[in-house]
PDB file of C-alpha atoms and ligand atoms in Angstrom:
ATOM      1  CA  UNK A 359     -98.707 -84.188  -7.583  1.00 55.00           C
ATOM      2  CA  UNK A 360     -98.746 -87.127  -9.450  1.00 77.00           C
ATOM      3  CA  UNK A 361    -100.892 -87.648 -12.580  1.00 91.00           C
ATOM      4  CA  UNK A 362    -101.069 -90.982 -14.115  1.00 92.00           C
ATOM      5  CA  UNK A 363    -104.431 -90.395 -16.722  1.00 96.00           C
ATOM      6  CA  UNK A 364    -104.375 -89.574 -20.425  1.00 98.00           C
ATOM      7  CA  UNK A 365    -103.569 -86.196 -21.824  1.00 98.00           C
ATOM      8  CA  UNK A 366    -105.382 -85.329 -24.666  1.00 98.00           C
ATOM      9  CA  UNK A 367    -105.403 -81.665 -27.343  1.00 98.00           C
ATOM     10  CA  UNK A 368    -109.249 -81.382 -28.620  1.00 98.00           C
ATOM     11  CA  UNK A 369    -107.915 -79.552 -31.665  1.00 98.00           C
ATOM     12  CA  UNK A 370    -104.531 -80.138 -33.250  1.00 98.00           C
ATOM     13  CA  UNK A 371    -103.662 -79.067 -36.577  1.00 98.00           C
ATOM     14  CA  UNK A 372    -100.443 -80.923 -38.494  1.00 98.00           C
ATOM     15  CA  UNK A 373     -98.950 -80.160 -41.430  1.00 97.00           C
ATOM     16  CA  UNK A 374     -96.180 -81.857 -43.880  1.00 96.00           C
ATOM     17  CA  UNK A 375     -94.270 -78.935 -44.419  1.00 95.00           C
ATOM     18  CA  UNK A 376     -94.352 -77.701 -40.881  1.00 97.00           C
ATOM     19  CA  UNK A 377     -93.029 -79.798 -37.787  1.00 98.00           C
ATOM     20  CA  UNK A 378     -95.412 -82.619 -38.434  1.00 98.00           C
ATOM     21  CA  UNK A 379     -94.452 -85.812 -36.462  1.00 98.00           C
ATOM     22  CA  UNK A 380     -91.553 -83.639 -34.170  1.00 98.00           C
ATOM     23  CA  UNK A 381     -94.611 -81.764 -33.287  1.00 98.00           C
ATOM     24  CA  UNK A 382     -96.160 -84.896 -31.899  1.00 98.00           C
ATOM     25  CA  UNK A 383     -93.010 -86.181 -30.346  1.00 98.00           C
ATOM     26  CA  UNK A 384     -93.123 -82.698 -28.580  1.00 98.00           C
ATOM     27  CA  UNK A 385     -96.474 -82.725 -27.134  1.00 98.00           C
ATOM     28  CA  UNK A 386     -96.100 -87.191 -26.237  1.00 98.00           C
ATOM     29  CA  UNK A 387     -92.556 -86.066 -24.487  1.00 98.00           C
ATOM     30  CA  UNK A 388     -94.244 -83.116 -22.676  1.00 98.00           C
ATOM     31  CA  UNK A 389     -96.609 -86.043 -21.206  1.00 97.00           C
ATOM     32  CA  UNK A 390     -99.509 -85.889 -24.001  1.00 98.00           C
ATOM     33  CA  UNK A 391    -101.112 -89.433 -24.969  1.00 98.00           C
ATOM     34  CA  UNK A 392    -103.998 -88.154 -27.637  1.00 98.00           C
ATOM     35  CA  UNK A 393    -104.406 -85.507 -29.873  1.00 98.00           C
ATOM     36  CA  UNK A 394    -107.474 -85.158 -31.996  1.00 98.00           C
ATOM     37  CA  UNK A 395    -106.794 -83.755 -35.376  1.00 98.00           C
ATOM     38  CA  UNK A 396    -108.566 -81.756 -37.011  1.00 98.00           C
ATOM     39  CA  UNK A 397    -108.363 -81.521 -41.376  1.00 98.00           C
ATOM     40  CA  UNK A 398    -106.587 -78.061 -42.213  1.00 93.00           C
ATOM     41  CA  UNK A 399    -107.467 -76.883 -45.461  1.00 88.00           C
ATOM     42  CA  UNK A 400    -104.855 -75.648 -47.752  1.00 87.00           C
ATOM     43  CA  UNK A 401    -106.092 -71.879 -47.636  1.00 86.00           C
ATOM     44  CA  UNK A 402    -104.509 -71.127 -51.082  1.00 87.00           C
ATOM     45  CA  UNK A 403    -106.259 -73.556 -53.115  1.00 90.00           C
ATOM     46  CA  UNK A 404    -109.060 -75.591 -51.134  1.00 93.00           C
ATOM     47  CA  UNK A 405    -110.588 -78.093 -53.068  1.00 96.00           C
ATOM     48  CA  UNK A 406    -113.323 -76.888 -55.471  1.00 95.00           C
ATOM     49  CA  UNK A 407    -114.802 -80.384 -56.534  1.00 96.00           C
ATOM     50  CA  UNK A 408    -115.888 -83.987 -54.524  1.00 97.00           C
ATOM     51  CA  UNK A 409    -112.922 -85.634 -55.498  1.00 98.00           C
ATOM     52  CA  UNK A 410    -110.708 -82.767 -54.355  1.00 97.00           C
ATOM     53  CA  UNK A 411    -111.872 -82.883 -50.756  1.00 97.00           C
ATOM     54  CA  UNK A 412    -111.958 -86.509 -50.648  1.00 98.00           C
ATOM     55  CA  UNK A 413    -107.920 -86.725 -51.575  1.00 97.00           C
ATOM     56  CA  UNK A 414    -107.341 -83.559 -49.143  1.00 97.00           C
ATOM     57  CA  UNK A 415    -109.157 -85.705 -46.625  1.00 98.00           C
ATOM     58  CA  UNK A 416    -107.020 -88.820 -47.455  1.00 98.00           C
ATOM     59  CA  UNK A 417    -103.747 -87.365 -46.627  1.00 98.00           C
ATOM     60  CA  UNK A 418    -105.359 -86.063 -43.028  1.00 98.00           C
ATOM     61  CA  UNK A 419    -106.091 -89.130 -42.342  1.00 98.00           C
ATOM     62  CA  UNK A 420    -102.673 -90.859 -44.097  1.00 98.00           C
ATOM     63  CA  UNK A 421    -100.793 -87.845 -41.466  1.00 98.00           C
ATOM     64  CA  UNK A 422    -103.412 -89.538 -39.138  1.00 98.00           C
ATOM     65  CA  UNK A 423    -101.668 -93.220 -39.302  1.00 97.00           C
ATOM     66  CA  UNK A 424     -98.443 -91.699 -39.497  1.00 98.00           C
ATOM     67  CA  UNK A 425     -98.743 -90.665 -35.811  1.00 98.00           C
ATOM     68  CA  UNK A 426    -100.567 -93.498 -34.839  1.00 97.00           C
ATOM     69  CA  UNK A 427     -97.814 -95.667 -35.984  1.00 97.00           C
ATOM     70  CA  UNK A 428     -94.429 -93.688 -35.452  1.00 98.00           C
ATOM     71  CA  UNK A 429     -95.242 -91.585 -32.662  1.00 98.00           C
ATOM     72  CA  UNK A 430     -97.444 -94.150 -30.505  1.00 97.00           C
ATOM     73  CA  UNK A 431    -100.292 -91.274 -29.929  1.00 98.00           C
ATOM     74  CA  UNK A 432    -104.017 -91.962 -29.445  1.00 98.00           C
ATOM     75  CA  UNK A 433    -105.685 -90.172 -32.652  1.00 98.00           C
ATOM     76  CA  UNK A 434    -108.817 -89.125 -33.381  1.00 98.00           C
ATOM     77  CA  UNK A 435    -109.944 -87.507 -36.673  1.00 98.00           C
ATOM     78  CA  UNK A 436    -111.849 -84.407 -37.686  1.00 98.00           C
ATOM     79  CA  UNK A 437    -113.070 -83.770 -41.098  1.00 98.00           C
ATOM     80  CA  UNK A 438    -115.031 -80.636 -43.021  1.00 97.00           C
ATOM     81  CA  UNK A 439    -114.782 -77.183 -44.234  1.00 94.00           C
ATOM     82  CA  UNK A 440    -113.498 -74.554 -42.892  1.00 92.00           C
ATOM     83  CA  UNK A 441    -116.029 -71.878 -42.946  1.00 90.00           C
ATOM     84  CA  UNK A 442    -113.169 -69.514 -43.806  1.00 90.00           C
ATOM     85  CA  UNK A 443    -112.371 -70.980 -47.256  1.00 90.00           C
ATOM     86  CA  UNK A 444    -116.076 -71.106 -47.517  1.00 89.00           C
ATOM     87  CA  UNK A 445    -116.432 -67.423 -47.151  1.00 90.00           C
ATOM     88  CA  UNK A 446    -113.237 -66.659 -49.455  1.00 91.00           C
ATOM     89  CA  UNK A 447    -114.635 -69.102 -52.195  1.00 93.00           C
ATOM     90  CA  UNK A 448    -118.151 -67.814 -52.178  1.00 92.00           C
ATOM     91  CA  UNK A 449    -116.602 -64.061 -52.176  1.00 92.00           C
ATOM     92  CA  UNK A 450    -114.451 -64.852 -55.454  1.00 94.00           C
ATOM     93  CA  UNK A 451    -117.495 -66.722 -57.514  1.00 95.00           C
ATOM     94  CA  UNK A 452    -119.659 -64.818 -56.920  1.00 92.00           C
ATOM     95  CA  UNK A 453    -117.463 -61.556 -57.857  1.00 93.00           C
ATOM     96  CA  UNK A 454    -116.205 -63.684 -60.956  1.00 95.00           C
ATOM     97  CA  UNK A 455    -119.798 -65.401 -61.982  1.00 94.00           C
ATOM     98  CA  UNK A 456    -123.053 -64.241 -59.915  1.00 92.00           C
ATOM     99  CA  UNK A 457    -125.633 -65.859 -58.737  1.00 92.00           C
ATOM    100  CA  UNK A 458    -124.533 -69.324 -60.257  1.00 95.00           C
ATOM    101  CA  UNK A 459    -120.743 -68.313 -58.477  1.00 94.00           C
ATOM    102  CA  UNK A 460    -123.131 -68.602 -54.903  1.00 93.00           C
ATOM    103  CA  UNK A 461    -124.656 -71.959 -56.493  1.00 95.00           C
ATOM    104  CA  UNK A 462    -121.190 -73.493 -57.022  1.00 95.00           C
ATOM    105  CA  UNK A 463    -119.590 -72.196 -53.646  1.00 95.00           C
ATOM    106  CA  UNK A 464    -122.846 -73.930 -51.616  1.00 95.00           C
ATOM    107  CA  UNK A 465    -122.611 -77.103 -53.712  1.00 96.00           C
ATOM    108  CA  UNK A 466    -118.869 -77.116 -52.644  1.00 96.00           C
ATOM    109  CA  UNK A 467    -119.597 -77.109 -49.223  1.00 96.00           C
ATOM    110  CA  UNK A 468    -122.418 -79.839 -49.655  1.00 97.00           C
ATOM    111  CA  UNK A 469    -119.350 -82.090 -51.838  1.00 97.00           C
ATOM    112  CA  UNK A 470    -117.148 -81.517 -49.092  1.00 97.00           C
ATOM    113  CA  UNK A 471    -119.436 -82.490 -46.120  1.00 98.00           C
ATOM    114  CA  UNK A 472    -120.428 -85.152 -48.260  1.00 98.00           C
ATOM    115  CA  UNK A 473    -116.647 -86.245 -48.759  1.00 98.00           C
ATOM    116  CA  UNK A 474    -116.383 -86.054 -44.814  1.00 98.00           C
ATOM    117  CA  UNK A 475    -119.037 -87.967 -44.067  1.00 98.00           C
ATOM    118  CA  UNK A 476    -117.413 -90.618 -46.492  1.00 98.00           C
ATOM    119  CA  UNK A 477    -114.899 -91.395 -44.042  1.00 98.00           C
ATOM    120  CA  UNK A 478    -117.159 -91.031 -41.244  1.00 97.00           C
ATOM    121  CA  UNK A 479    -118.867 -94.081 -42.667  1.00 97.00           C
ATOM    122  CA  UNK A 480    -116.024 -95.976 -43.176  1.00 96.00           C
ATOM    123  CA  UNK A 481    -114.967 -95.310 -39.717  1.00 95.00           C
ATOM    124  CA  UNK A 482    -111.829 -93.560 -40.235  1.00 96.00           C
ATOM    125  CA  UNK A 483    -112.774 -90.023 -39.000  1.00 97.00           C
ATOM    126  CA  UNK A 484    -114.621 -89.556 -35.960  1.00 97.00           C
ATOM    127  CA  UNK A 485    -116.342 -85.908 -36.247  1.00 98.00           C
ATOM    128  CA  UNK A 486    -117.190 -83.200 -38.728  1.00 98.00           C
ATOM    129  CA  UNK A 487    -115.239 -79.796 -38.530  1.00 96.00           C
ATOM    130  CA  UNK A 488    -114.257 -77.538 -38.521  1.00 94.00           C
ATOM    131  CA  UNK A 489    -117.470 -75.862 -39.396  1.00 96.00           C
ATOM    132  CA  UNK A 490    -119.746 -72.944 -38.601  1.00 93.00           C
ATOM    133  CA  UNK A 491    -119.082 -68.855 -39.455  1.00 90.00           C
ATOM    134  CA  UNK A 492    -116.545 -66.526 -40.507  1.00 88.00           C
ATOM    135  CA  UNK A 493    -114.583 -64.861 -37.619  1.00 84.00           C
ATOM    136  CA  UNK A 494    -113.969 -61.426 -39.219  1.00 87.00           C
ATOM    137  CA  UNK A 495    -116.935 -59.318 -40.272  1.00 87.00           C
ATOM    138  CA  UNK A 496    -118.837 -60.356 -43.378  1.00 89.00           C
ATOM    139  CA  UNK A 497    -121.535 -58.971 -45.480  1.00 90.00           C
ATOM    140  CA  UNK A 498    -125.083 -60.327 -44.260  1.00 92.00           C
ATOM    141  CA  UNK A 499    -125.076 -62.523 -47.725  1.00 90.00           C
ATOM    142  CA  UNK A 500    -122.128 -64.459 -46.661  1.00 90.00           C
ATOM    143  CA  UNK A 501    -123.340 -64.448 -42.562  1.00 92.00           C
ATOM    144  CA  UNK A 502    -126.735 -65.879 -44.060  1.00 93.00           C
ATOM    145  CA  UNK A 503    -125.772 -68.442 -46.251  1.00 92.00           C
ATOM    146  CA  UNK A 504    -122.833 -69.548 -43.412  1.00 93.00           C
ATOM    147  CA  UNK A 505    -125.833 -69.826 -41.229  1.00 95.00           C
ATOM    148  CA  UNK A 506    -128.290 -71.692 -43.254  1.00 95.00           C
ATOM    149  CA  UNK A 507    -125.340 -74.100 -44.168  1.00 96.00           C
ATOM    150  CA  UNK A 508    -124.634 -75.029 -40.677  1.00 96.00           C
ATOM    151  CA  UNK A 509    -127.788 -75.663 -39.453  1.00 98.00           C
ATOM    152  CA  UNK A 510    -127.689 -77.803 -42.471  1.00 98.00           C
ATOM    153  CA  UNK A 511    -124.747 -79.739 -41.341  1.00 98.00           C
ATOM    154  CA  UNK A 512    -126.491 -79.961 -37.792  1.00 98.00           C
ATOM    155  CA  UNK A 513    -129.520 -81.466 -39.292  1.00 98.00           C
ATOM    156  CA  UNK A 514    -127.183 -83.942 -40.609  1.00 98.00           C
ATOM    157  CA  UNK A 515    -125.015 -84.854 -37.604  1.00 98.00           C
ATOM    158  CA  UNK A 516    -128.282 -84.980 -35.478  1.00 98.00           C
ATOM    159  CA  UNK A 517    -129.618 -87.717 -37.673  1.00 98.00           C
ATOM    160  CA  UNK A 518    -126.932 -89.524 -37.774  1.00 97.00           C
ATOM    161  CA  UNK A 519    -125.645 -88.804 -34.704  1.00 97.00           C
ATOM    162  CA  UNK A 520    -122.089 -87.806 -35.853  1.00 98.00           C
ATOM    163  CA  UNK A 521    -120.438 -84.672 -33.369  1.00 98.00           C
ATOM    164  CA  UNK A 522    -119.999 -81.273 -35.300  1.00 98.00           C
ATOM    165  CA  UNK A 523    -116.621 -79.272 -34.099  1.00 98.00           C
ATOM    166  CA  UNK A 524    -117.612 -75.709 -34.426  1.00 97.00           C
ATOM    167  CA  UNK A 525    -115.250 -72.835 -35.224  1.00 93.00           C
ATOM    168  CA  UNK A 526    -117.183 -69.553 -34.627  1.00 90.00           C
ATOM    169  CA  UNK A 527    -116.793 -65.787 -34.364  1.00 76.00           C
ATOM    170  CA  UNK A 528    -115.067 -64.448 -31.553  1.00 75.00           C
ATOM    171  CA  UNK A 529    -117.051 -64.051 -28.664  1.00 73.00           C
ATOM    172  CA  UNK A 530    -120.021 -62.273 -28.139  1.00 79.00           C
ATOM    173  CA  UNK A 531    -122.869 -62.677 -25.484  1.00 84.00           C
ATOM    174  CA  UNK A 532    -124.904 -64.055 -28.649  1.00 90.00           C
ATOM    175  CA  UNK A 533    -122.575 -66.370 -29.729  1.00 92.00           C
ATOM    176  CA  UNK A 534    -123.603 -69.675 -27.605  1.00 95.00           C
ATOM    177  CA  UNK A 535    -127.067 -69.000 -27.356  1.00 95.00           C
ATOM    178  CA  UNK A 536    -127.332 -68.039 -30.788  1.00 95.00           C
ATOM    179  CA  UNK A 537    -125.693 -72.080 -31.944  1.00 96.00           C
ATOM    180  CA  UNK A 538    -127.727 -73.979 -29.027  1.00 97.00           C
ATOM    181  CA  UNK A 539    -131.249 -72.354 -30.513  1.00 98.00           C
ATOM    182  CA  UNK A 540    -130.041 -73.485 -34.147  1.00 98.00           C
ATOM    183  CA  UNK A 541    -128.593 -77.330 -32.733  1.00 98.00           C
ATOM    184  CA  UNK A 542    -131.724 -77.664 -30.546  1.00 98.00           C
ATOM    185  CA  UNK A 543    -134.032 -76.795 -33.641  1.00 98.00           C
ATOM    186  CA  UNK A 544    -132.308 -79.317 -35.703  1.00 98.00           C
ATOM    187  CA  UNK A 545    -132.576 -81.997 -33.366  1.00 98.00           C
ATOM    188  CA  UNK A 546    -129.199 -82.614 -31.966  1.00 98.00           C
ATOM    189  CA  UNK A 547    -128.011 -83.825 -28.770  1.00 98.00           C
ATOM    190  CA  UNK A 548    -125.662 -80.339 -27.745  1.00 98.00           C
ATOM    191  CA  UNK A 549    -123.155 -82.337 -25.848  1.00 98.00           C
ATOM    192  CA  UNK A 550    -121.588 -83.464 -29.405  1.00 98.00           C
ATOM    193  CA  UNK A 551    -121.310 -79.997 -30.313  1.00 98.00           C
ATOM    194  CA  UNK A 552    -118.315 -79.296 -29.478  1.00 98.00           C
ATOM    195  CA  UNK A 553    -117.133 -75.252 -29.616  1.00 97.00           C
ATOM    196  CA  UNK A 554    -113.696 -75.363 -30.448  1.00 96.00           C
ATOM    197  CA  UNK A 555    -111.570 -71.727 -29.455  1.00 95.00           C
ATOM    198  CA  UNK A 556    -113.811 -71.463 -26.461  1.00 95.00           C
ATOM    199  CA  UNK A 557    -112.960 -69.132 -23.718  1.00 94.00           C
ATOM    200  CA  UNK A 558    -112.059 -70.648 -20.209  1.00 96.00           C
ATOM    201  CA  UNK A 559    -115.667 -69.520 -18.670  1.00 96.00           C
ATOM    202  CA  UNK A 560    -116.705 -72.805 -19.216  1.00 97.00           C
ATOM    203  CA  UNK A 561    -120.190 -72.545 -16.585  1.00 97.00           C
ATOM    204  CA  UNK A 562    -123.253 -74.035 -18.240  1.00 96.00           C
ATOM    205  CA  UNK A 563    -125.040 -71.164 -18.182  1.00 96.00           C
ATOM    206  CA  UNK A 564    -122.970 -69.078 -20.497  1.00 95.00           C
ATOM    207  CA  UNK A 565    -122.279 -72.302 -22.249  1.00 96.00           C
ATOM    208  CA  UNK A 566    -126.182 -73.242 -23.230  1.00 97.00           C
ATOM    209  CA  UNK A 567    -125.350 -76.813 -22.792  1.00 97.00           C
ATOM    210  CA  UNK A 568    -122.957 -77.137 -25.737  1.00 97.00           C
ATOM    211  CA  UNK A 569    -119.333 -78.701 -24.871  1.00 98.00           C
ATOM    212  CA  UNK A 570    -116.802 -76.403 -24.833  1.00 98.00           C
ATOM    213  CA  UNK A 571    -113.110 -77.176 -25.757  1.00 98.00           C
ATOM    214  CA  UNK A 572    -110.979 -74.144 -23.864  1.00 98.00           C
ATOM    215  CA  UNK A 573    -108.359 -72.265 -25.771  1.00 97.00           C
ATOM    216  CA  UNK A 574    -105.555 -73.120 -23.102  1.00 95.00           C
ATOM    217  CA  UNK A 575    -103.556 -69.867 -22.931  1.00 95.00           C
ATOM    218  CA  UNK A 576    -101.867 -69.022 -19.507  1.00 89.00           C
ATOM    219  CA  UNK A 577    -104.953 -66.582 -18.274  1.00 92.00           C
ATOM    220  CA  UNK A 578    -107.474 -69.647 -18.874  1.00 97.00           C
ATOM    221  CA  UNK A 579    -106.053 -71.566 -15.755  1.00 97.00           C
ATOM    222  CA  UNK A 580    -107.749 -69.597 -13.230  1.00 97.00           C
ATOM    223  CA  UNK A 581    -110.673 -69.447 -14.692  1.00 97.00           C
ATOM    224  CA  UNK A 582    -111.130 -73.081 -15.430  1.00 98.00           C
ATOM    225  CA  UNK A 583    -110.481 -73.301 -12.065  1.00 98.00           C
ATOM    226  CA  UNK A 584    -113.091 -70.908 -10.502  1.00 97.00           C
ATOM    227  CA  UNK A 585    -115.932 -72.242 -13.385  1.00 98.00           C
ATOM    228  CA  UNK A 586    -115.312 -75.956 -14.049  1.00 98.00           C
ATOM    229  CA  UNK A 587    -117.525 -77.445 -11.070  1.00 97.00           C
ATOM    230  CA  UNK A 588    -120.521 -75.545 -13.221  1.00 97.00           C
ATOM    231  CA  UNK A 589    -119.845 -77.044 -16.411  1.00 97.00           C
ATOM    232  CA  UNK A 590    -122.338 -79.545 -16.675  1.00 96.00           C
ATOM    233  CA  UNK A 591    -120.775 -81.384 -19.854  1.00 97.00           C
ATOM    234  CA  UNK A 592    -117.400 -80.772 -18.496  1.00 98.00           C
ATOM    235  CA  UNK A 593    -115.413 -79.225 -20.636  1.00 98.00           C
ATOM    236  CA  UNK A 594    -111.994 -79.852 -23.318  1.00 98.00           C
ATOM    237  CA  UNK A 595    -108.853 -78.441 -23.597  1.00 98.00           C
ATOM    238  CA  UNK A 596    -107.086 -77.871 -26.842  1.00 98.00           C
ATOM    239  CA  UNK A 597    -104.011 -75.799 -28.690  1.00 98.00           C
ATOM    240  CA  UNK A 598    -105.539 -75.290 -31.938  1.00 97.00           C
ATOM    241  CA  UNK A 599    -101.763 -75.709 -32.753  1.00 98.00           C
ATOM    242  CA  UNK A 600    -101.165 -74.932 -36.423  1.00 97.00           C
ATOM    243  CA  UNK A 601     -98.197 -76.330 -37.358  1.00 97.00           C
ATOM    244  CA  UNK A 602     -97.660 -73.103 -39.965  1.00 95.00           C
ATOM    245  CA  UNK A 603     -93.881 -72.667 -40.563  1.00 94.00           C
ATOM    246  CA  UNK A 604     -94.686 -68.902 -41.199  1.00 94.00           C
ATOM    247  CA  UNK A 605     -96.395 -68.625 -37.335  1.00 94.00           C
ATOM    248  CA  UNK A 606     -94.287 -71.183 -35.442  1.00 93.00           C
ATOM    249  CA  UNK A 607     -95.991 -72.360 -32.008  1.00 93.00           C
ATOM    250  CA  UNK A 608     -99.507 -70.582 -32.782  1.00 96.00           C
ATOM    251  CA  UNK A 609    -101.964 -70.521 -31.912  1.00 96.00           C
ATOM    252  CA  UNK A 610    -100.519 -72.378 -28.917  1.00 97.00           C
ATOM    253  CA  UNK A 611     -97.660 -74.634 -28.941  1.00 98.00           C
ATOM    254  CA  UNK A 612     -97.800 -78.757 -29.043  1.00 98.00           C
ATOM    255  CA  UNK A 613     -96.245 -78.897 -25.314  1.00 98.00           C
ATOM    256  CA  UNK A 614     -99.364 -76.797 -23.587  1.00 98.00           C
ATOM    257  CA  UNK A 615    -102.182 -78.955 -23.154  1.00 98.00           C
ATOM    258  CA  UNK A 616     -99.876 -81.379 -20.482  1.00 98.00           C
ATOM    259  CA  UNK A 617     -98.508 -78.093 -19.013  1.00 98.00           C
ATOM    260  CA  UNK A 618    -101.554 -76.751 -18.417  1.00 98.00           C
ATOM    261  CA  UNK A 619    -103.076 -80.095 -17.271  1.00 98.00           C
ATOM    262  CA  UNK A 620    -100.580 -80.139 -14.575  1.00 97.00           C
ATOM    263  CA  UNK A 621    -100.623 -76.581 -13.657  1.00 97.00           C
ATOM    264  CA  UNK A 622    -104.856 -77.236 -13.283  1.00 97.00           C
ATOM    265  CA  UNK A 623    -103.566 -80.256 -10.766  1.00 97.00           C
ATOM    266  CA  UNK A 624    -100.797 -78.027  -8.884  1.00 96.00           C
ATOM    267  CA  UNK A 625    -103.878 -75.637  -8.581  1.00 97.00           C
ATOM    268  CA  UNK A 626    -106.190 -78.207  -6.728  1.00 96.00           C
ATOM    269  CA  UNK A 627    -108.518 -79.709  -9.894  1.00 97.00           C
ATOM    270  CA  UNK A 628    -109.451 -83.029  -8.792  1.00 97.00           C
ATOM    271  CA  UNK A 629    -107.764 -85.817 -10.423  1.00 97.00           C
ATOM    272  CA  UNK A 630    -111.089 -86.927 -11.523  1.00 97.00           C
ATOM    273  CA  UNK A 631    -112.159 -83.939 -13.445  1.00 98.00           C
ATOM    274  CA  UNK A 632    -109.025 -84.450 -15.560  1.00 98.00           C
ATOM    275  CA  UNK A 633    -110.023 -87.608 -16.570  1.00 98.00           C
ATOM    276  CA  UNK A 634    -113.441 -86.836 -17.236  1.00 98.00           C
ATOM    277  CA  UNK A 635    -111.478 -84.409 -19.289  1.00 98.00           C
ATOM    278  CA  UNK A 636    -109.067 -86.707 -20.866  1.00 98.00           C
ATOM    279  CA  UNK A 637    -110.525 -89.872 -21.368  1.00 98.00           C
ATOM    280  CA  UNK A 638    -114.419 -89.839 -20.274  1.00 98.00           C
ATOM    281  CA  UNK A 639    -115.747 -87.086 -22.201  1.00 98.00           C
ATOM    282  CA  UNK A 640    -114.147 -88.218 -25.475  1.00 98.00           C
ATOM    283  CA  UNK A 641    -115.480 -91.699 -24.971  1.00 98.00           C
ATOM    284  CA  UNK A 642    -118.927 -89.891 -24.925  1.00 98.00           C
ATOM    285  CA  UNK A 643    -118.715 -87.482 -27.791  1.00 98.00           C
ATOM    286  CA  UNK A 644    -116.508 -88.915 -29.889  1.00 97.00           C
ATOM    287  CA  UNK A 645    -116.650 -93.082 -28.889  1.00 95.00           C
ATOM    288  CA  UNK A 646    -113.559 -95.298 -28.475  1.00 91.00           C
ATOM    289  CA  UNK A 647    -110.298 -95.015 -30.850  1.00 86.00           C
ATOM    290  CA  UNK A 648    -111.023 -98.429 -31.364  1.00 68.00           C
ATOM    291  CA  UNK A 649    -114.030 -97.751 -33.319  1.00 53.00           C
ATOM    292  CA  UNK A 650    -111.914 -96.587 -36.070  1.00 51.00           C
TER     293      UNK A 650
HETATM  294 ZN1   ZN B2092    -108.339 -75.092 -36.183  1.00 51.37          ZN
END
């Protein structure tokens, strides 16, 4: 089965202290051509002021050129804050100051989509993410404010028509139809929302017309393959590799996304849907690498 198309991660985290360029030598020798990365917050001690995200930002997209130039790859860059350090933040203000601890955690998150839409601007990053809720259960403050913020943030990419990557709670038969009612009320076009960690049942009606980008673990194969011709965006495939020395080759590892595009071939995908997979449906949502 021969595959000559682009192979591309949706969500790839890298890190200077972790693999960092190896890890992108792995996944180009494994057959990979693109990866988009995605800005991974240093969960100790994220940024707590405008200029803070904007140099956290800067070295994403300095790792950015590094791959571009050393390891050859196609790259695409992601940009925002991670509801997680959102949720942490707000917890410790508001424990340490009250109400005005809330005031300073949202105004954070406003500097830092502010800082990401910066570099949107300027053409360097390509998307906003990740954004959108806590995965572990929060108190209905925190799920509130998490929700108010996003729809926020998809007020914003609808007017400007940037694409949001989402990173959500685990899934629940709320979940999508819960994010298309808030992205429909605030005007934007639900292909550019792209639902990053999604899980391989990737049929438009469970999806709600958002894009999903499909956690590629070994049980997602078959049901990529029994789903996909329902998809009606098409759908992504993606690692969210971490590149944490302290949880080597999670989520999944840098090598999967090719392995999994040819074991999607080997189990009768159409060339053509790997393609619109690879190379078409980035074009739409995110534009050309060029554009940067
Ligand atoms: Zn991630």
């Amino acid at each position: 089965m021969v595959y000559d198309g682009p192979v591309l991660d949706n969500h790839f985290h890298l890190n200077r202290r972790g693999l960092f360029l190896d890890a992108a030598r792995g996944f180009k020798q494994a057959g990979g051509t693109d990866v988009v990365l995605v800005h991974c917050p240093d969960f100790s001690a994220p940024p707590e002021t405008y200029d803070g995200h904007r140099e956290a930002y800067a070295d994403t997209l300095a790792m950015a050129q590094s791959v571009r130039t050393e390891v050859e790859l196609g790259v695409r860059v992601v940009l925002g804050p991670h509801p997680a350090a959102f949720a942490h933040q707000f917890e410790r203000w508001v424990a340490e100051e009250g109400q005005s601890g809330r005031e300073r955690a949202v105004q954070n998150y406003r500097h830092s989509i502010d800082a990401a839409l910066h570099f949107v601007h300027e053409g360097q990053a390509h998307a906003i993410g990740e954004v959108g809720r806590p995965h572990w259960p929060v108190s209905d403050e925190i799920w509130d404010l998490s929700n108010e913020l996003l729809e926020e943030t998809m007020h914003l990419a609808a007017q400007e028509g940037i694409p949001l990557q989402l990173h959500v709670e685990g899934e629940s038969a709320s979940t999508y139809p819960d994010l298309a009612q808030r992205a429909v009320r605030q005007g934007m076009d639900l292909l550019k929302l792209v639902r990053h960690y999604s899980p391989p049942d990737v049929r438009s009606e469970n999806t709600h017309g958002l894009t999903p980008s499909v956690l590629c673990g070994k049980g997602a194969i078959e049901r990529l393959l029994e789903t996909h011709e329902a998809a009606r965006n098409g759908f992504f495939l993606e690692t969210d590799y971490m590149d944490d020395p302290r949880r080597p080759g999670a989520v999944l590892g840098p090598k999967t996304v090719p392995k999994r595009t040819r074991q999607l071939l080997e189990g009768g995908m159409a060339e053509e849907v790997l393609w619109h997979t690879h190379h078409d449906l980035p074009m739409k949502v995110y534009g050309a690498l060029e554009d940067v």
